[in-house]
CSV table of C-alpha atoms in Angstrom, one decimal:
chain,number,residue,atom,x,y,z
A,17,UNK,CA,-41.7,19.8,16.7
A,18,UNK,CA,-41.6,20.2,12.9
A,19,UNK,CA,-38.4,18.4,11.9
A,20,UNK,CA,-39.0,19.0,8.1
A,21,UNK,CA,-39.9,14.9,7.5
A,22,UNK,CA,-41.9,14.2,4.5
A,23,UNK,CA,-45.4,12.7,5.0
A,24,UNK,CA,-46.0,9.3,4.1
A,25,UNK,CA,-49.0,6.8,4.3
A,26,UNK,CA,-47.3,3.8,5.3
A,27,UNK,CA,-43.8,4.2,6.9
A,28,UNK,CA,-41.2,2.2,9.0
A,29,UNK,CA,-38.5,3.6,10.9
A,30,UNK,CA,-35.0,3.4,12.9
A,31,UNK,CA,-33.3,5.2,14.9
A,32,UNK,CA,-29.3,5.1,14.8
A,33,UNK,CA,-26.2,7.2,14.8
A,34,UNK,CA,-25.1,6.4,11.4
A,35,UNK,CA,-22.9,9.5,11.5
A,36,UNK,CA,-21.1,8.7,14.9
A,37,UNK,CA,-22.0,12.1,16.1
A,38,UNK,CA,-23.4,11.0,19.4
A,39,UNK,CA,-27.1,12.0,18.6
A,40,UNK,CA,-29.9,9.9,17.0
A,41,UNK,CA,-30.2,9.8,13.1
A,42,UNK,CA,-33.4,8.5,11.6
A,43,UNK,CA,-34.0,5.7,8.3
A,44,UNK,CA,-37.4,6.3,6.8
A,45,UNK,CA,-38.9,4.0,4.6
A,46,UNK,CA,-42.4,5.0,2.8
A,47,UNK,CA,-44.5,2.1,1.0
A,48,UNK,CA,-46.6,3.2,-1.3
A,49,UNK,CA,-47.5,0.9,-4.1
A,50,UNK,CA,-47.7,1.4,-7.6
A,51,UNK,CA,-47.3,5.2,-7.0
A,52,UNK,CA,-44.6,7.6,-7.2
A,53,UNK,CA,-44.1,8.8,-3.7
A,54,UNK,CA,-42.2,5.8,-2.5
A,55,UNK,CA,-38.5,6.3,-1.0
A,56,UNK,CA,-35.9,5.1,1.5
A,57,UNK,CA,-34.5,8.0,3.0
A,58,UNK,CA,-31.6,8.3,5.6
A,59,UNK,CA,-32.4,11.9,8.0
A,60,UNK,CA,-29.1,13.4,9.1
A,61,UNK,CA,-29.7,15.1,12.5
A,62,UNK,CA,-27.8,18.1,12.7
A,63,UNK,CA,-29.3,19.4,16.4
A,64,UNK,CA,-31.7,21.5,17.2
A,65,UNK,CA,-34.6,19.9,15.4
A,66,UNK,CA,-32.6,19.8,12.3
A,67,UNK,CA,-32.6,17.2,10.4
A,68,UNK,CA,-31.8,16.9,6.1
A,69,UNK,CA,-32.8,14.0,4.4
A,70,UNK,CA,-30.9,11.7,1.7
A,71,UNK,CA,-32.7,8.8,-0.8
A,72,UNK,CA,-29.3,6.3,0.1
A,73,UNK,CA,-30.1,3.7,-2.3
A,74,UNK,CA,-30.9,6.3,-5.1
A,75,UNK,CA,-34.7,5.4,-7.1
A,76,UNK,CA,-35.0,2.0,-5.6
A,77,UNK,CA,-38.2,1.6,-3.6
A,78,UNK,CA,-40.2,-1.1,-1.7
A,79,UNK,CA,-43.3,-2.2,-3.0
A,80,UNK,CA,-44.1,-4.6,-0.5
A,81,UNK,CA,-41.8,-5.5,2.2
A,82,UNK,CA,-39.0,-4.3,4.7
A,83,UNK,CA,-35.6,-2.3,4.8
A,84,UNK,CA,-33.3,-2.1,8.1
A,85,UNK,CA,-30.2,-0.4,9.1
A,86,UNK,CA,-27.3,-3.0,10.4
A,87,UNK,CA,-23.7,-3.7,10.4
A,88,UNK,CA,-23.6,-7.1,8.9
A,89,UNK,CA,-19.9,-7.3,8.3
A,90,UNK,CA,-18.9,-5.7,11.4
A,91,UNK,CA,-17.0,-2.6,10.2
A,92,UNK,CA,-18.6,-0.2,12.4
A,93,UNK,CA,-20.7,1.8,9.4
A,94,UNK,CA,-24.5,1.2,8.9
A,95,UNK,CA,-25.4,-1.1,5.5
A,96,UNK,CA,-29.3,-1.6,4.7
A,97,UNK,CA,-30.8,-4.6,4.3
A,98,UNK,CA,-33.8,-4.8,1.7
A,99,UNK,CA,-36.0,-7.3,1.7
A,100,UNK,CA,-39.6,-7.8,-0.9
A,101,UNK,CA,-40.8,-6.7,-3.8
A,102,UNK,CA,-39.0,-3.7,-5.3
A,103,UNK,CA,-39.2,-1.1,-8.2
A,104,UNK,CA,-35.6,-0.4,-9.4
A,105,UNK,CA,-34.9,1.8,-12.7
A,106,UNK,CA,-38.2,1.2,-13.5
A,107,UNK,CA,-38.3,-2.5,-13.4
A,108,UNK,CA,-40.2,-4.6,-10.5
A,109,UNK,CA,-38.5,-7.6,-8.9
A,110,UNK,CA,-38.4,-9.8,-6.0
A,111,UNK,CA,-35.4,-9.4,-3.8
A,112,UNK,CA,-33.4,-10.1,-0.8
A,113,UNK,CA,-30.6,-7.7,-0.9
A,114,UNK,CA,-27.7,-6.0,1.7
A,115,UNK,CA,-26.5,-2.5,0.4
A,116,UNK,CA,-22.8,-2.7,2.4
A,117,UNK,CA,-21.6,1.0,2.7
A,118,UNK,CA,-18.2,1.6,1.7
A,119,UNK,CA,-17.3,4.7,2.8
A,120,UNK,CA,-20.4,6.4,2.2
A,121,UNK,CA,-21.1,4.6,-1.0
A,122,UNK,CA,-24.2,1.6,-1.2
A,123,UNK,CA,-23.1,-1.7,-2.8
A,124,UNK,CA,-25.6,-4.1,-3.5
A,125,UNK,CA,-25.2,-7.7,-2.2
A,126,UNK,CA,-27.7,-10.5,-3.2
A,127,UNK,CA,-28.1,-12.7,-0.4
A,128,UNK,CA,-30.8,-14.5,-3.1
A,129,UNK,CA,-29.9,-14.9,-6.9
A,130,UNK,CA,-33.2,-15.6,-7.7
A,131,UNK,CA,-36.1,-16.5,-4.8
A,132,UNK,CA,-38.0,-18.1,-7.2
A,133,UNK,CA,-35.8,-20.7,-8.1
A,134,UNK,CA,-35.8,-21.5,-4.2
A,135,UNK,CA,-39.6,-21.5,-4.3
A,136,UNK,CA,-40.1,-18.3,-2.9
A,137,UNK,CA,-43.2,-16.8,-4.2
A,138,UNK,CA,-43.3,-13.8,-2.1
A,139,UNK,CA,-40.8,-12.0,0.2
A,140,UNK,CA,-42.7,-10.1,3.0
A,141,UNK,CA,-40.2,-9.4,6.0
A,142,UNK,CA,-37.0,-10.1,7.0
A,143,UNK,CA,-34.6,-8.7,9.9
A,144,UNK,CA,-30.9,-9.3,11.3
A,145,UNK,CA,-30.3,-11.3,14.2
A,146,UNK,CA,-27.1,-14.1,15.4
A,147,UNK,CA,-29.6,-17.2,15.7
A,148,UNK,CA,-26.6,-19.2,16.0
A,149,UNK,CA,-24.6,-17.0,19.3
A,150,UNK,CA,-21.4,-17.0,17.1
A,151,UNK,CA,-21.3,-13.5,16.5
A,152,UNK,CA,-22.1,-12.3,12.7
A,153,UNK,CA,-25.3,-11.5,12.2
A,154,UNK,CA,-27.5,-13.6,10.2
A,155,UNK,CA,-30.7,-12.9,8.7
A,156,UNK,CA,-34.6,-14.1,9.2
A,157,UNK,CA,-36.5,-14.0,5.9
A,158,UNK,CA,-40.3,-14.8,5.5
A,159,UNK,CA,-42.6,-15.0,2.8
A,160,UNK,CA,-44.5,-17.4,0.8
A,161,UNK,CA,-43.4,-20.9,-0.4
A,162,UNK,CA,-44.1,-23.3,-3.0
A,163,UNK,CA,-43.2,-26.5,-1.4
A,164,UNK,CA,-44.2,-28.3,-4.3
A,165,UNK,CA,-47.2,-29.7,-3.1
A,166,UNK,CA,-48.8,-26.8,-1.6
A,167,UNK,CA,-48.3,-22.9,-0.9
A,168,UNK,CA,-47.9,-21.8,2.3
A,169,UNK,CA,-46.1,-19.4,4.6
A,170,UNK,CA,-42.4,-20.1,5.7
A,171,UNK,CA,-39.6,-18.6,7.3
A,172,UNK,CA,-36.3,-19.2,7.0
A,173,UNK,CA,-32.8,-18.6,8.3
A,174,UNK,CA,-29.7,-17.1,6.3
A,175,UNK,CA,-26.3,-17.7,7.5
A,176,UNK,CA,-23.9,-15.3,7.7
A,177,UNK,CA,-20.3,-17.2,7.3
A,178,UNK,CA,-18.2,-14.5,9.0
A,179,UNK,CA,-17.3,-12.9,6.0
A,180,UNK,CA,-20.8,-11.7,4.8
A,181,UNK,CA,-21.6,-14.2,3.1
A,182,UNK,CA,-24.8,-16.0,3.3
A,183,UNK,CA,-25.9,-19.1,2.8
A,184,UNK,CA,-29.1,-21.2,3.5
A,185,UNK,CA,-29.1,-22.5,6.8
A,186,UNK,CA,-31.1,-25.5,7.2
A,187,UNK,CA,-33.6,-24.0,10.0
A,188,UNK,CA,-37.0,-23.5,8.1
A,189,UNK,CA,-39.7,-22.6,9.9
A,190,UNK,CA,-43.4,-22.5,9.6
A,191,UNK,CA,-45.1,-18.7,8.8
A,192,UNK,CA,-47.9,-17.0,8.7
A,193,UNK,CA,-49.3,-15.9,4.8
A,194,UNK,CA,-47.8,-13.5,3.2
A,195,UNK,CA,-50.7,-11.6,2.3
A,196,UNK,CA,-54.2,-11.5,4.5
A,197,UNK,CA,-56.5,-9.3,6.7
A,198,UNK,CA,-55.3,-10.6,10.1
A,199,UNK,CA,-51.8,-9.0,10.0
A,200,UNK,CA,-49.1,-10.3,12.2
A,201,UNK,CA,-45.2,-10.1,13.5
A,202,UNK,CA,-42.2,-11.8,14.3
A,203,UNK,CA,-39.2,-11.2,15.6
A,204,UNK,CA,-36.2,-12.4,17.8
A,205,UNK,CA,-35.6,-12.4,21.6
A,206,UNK,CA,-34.4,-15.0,24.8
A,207,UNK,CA,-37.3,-15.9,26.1
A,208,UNK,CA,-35.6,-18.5,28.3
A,209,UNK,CA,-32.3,-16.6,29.4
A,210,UNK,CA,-30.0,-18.7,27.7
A,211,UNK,CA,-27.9,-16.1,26.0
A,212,UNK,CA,-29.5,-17.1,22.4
A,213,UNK,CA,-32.2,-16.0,20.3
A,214,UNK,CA,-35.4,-17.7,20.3
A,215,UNK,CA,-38.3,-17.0,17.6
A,216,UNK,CA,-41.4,-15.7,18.2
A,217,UNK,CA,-44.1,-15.5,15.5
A,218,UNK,CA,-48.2,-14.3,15.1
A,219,UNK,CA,-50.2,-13.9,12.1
A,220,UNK,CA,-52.7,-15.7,9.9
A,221,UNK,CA,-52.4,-19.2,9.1
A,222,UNK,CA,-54.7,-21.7,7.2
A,223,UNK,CA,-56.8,-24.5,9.5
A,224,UNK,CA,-55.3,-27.9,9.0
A,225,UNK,CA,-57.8,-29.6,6.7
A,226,UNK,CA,-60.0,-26.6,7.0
A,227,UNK,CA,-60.8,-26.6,3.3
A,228,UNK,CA,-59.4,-23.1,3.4
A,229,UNK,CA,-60.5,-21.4,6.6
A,230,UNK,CA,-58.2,-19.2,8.1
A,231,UNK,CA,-57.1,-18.4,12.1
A,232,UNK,CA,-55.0,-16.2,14.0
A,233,UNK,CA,-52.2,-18.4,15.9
A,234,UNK,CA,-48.6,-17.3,17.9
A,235,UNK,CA,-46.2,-19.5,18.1
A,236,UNK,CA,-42.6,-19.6,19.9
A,237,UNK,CA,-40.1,-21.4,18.9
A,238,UNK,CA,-37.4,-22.4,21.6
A,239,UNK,CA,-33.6,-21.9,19.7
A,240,UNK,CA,-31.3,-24.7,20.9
A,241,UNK,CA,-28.0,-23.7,19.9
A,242,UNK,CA,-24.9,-26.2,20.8
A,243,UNK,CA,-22.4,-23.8,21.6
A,244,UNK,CA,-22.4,-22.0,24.6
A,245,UNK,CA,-22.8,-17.9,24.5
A,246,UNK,CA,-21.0,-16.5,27.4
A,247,UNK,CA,-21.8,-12.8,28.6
A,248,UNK,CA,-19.3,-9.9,28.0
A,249,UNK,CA,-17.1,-8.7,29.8
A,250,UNK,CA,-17.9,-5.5,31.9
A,251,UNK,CA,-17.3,-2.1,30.2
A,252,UNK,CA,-14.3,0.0,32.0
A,253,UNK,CA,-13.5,3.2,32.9
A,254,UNK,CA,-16.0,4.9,32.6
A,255,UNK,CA,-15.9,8.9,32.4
A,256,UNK,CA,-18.9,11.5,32.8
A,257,UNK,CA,-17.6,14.9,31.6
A,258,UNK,CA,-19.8,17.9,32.0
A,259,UNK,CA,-19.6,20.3,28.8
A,260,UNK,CA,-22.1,22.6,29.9
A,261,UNK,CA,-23.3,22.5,33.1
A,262,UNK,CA,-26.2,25.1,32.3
A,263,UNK,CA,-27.4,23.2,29.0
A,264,UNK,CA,-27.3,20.2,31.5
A,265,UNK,CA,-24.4,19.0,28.4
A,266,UNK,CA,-22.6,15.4,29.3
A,267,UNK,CA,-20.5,12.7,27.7
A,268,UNK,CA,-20.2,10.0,28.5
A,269,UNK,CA,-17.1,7.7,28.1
A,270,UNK,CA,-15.9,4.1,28.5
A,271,UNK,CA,-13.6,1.4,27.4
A,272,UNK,CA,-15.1,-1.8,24.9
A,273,UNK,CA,-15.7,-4.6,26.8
A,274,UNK,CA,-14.9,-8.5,24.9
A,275,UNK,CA,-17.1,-11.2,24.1
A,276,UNK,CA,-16.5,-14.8,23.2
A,277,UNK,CA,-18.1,-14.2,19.8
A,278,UNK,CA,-18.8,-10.8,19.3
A,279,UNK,CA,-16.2,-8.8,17.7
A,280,UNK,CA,-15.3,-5.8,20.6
A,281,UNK,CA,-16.0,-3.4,17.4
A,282,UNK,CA,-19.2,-4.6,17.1
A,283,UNK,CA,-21.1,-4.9,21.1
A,284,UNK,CA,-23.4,-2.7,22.1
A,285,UNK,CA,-24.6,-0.9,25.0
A,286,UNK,CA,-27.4,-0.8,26.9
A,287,UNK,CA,-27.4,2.7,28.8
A,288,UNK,CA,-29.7,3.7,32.2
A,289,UNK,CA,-29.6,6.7,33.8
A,290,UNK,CA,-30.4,7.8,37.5
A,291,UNK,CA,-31.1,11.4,38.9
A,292,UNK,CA,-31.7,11.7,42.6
A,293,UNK,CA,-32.6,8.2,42.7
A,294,UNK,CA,-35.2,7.8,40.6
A,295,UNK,CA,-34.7,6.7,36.3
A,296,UNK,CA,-34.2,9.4,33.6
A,297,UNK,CA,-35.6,9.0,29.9
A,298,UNK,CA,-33.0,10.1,27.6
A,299,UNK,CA,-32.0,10.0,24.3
A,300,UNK,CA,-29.4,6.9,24.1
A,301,UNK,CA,-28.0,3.7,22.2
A,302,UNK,CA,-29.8,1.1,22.3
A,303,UNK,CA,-29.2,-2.9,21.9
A,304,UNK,CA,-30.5,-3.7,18.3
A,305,UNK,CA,-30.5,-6.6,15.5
A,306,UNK,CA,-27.7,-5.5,13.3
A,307,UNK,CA,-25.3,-4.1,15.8
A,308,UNK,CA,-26.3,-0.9,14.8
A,309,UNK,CA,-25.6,1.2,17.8
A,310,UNK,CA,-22.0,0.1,18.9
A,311,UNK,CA,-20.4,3.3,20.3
A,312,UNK,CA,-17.7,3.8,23.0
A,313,UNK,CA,-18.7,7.7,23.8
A,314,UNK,CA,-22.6,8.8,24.2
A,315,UNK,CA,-23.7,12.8,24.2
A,316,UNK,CA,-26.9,13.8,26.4
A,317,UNK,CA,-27.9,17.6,26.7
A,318,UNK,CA,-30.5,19.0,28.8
A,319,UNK,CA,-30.3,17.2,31.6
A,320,UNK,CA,-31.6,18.8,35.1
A,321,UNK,CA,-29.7,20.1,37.7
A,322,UNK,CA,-28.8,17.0,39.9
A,323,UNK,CA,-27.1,14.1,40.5
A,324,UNK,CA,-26.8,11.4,38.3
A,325,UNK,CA,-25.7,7.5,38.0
A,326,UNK,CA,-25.4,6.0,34.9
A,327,UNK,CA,-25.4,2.1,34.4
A,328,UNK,CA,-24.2,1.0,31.5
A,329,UNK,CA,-24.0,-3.1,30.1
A,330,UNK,CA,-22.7,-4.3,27.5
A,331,UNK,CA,-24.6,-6.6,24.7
A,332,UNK,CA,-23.3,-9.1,22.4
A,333,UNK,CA,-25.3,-9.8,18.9
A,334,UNK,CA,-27.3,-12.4,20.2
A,335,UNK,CA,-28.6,-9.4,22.6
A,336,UNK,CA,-26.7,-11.4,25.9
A,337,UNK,CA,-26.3,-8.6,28.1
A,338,UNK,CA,-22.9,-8.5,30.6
A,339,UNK,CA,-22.5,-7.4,34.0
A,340,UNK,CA,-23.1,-3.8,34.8
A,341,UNK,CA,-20.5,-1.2,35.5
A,342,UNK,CA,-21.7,1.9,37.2
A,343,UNK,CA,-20.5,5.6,37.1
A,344,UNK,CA,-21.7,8.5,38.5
A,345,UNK,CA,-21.8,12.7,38.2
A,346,UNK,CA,-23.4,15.8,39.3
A,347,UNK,CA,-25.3,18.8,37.4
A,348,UNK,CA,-25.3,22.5,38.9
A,349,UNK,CA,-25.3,23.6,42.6
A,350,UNK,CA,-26.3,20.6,44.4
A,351,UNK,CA,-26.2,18.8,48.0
A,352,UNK,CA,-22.2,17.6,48.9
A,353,UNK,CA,-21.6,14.9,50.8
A,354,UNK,CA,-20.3,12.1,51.1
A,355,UNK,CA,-21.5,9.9,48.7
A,356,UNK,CA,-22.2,12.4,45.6
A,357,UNK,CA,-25.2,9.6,44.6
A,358,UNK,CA,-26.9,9.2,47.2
A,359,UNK,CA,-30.8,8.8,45.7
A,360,UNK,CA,-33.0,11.2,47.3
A,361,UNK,CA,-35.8,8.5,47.6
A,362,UNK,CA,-36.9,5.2,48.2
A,363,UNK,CA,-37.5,3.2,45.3
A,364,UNK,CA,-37.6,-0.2,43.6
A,365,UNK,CA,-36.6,-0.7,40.2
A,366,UNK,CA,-38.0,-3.0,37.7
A,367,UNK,CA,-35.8,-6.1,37.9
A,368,UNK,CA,-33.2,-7.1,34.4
A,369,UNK,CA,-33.7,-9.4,32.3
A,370,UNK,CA,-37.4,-9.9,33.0
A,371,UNK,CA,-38.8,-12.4,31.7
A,372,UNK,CA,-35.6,-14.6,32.5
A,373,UNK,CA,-34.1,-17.8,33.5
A,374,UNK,CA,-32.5,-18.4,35.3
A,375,UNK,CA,-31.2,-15.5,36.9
A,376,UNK,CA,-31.7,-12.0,37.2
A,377,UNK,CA,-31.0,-9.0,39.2
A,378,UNK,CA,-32.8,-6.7,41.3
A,379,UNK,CA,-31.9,-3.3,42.0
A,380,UNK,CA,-33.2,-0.7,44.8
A,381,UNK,CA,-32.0,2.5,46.1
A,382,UNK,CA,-32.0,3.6,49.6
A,383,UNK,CA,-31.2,7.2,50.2
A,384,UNK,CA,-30.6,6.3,54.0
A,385,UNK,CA,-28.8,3.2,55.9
A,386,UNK,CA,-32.3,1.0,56.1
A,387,UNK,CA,-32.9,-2.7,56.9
A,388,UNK,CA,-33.7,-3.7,53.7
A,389,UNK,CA,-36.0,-7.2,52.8
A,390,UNK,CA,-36.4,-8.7,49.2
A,391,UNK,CA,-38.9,-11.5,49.0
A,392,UNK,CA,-40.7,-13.2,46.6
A,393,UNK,CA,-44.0,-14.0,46.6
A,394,UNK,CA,-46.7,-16.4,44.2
A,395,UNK,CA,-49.8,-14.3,42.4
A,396,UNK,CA,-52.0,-16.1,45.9
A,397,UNK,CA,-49.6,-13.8,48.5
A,398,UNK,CA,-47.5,-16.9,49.5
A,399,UNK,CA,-43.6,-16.5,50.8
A,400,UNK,CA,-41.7,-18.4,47.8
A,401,UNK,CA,-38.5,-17.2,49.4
A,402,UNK,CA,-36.1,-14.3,50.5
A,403,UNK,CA,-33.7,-12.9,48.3
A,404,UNK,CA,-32.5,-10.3,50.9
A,405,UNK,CA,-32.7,-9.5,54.7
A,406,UNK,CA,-30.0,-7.4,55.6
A,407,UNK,CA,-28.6,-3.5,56.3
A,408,UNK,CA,-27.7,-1.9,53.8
A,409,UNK,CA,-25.9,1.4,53.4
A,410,UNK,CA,-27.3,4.3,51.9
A,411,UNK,CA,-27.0,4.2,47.8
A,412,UNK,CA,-28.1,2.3,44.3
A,413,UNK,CA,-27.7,-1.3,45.3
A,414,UNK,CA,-28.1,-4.2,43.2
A,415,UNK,CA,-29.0,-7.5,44.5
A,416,UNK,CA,-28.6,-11.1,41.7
A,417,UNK,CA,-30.7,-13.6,42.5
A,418,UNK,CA,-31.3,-17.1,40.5
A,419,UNK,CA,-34.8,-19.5,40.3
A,420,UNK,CA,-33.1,-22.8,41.2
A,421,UNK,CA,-36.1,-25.0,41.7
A,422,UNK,CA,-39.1,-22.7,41.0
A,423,UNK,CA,-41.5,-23.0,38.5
A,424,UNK,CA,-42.3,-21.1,35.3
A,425,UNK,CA,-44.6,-18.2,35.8
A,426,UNK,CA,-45.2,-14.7,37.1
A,427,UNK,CA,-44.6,-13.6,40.8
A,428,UNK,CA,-44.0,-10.8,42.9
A,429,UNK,CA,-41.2,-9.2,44.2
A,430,UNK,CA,-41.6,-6.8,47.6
A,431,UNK,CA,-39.2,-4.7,48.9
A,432,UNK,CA,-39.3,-3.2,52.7
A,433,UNK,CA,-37.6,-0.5,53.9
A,434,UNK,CA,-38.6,1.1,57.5
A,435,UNK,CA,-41.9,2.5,56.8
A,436,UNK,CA,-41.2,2.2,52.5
A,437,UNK,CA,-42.9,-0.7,50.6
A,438,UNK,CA,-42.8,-1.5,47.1
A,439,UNK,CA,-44.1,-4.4,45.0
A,440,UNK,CA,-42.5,-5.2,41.3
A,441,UNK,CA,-43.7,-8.2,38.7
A,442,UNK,CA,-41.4,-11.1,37.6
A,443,UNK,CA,-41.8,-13.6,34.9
A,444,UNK,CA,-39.6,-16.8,35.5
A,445,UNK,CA,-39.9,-19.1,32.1
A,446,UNK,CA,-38.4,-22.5,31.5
């Protein structure tokens, strides 16, 4: 549809309900170098395809580099982090900056008084992320460094105190160039399920002793963080209320659910939702860096005539998801009985967290009583063992099930049901 965007040449953006309206608003930033067409612009959406744009952070633009919504100091409004080179009132600069809203207005926080006096030489990227499980969101910048005997690529860690203050961690870590023709990315996830962030990097990197010669490489690094990072609680109460039942109009409602770390205020939510049995793609919050989508009531509109189950976990800001909580509700003139969720089919869902260690859940849905078998099987066909061999009663069912003395790597999953049969892929990783 033509939502009235303005064009641009190179772009990033975000989705996020900055406005707590309970749809999707959009940041969109525009790079274009040494030009006038540059901008960082926040799209209100106002329904119906409407959306009206705002410049935030006034003139400023991004030469080179990144901006991000997040909630670094936890107060439930959306602050921008700016990371690069810059053009401000007409002047060019180097900066790694947070704009905390207050209320609507952009104050500027340098997280770096002057990167060149660290021996930054150039900022490229940088995004939010708790490295550290302790619940304030920190901040992963990368560029290129003058060591002192060389330059070189490097990435490094900001620490956020609590109080949204940020200091230099300690945790540097090797980078790709700044600048190149092989591209690249990084970014945050836990790749070995122990509720903290590891680091995952690719680009282009110079050949030790190469005399100059460049390669592509990807590197992982494994975060080993002290403390322990517990799960959160489940979310409660949960409440479906049907608006309109023609528009296929419902809210959804629940009650924050704690952390050991996170600030209640500040979790997330990871929403899935179910008709007949089978998964529904729909508009919804989603876990990000940043905290960006914490919400406690969630709007979808045309939705089919049906009936629905919604899953909902919540996420702390190290992205450690919590055990589900599961509510349920129906849309125009459907079937009645006795269980108002009953899935109309068979089916096997894609098991969460996957990749994971060292435990994970399965989930299936049986729109019948059925004797149901989980089993697990190596990529040569071989039983590695059976998660499941029992009845089970008609429903969404959901099955945990942890590795204890399997080795890393990818396997199957196969589900039997009477005459039904379905395969899914797992990754286990150490």
């Amino acid at each position: 549809m033509n939502a009235g965007l303005a064009s641009t040449r190179h772009a990033q953006s975000e989705w996020a309900d900055f406005d707590h309206d309970e749809d999707l608003d959009l940041l969109l930033v525009h790079v274009a170098p040494l030009t006038d067409e540059s901008f960082i612009r926040r799209y209100r959406n106002d329904g119906n395809g409407v959306f009206v744009g705002e410049d935030v952070l006034g003139d400023l633009t991004i030469e080179h580099g990144e901006a991000h919504w997040g909630d670094y100091d936890a107060d439930g409004d959306h602050d921008i982090l700016v990371a690069g080179h810059i053009r401000e009132n007409g002047s060019f600069t180097q900066a790694l900056r947070v704009y905390r809203n207050d209320a609507g207005v952009f104050v500027p926080v340098d997280v770096i008084t002057s990167p060149a006096a660290e021996g930054w030489i150039d900022l490229t990227a940088a995004t939010w992320a708790d490295y550290d499980s302790d619940g304030d969101v920190d901040i992963l910048l990368t560029g290129s460094y003058n060591s002192g005997s060389q330059i070189d690529g490097r990435a490094r860690i900001y620490a956020n105190d609590g109080s949204g203050n940020y200091s230099i961690s300690g945790t540097d870590l090797p980078a790709p160039r700044a600048s190149g023709s092989r591209g690249g990315t990084f970014s945050w996830l836990d790749i070995d399920g122990e509720g903290d962030l590891d680091y995952f990097i690719a680009g282009e990197y110079f050949v030790p002793g190469g005399n100059g010669l460049i390669e592509a490489q990807m590197h992982a690094y494994r975060n080993d963080v002290p403390a322990a990072n517990a799960a959160p609680t489940v979310p409660g109460n949960l409440n479906a209320i049907v608006l309109d039942s023609g528009a296929g109009t419902v809210r959804l409602k629940w009650q924050a659910a704690t952390d050991d770390h996170t600030p209640s205020a500040a979790l997330t939510y990871d929403l899935e939702l179910y008709r007949n049995g089978g998964p529904v793609a729909a508009p919804h919050p989603l876990p990000e860096p940043g905290n960006v989508s914490a919400a406690l009531t969630w709007e979808l509109s045309g939705l089919a005539v049906g009936e629905y189950t919604w899953v909902l976990r919540a996420v702390d800001s190290a992205y450690h998801a919590g055990p589900a909580a599961q509510g349920t509700f129906a849309l125009g003139a459907v079937d009645v009985s006795p269980n108002p969720a009953r899935p109309r089919d068979f089916a096997l869902h894609q098991n969460f967290p996957n990749p994971f260690h060292p435990s994970t859940t399965f989930r299936f849905a049986l729109p019948q009583a059925a004797d149901v078998e989980l089993a697990v099987y190596d990529l040569g066909g071989r039983l590695v063992t059976r998660v499941l061999r029992e009845r089970r009663d008609a429903g969404l069912h959901e099955v945990p099930w942890t590795a204890e003395g399997i080795a890393s790597g990818t396997y199957f999953v196969r589900m039997k049901a009477g005459s039904f049969e379905q395969t899914r892929r797992v990754v286990i990783l150490r």
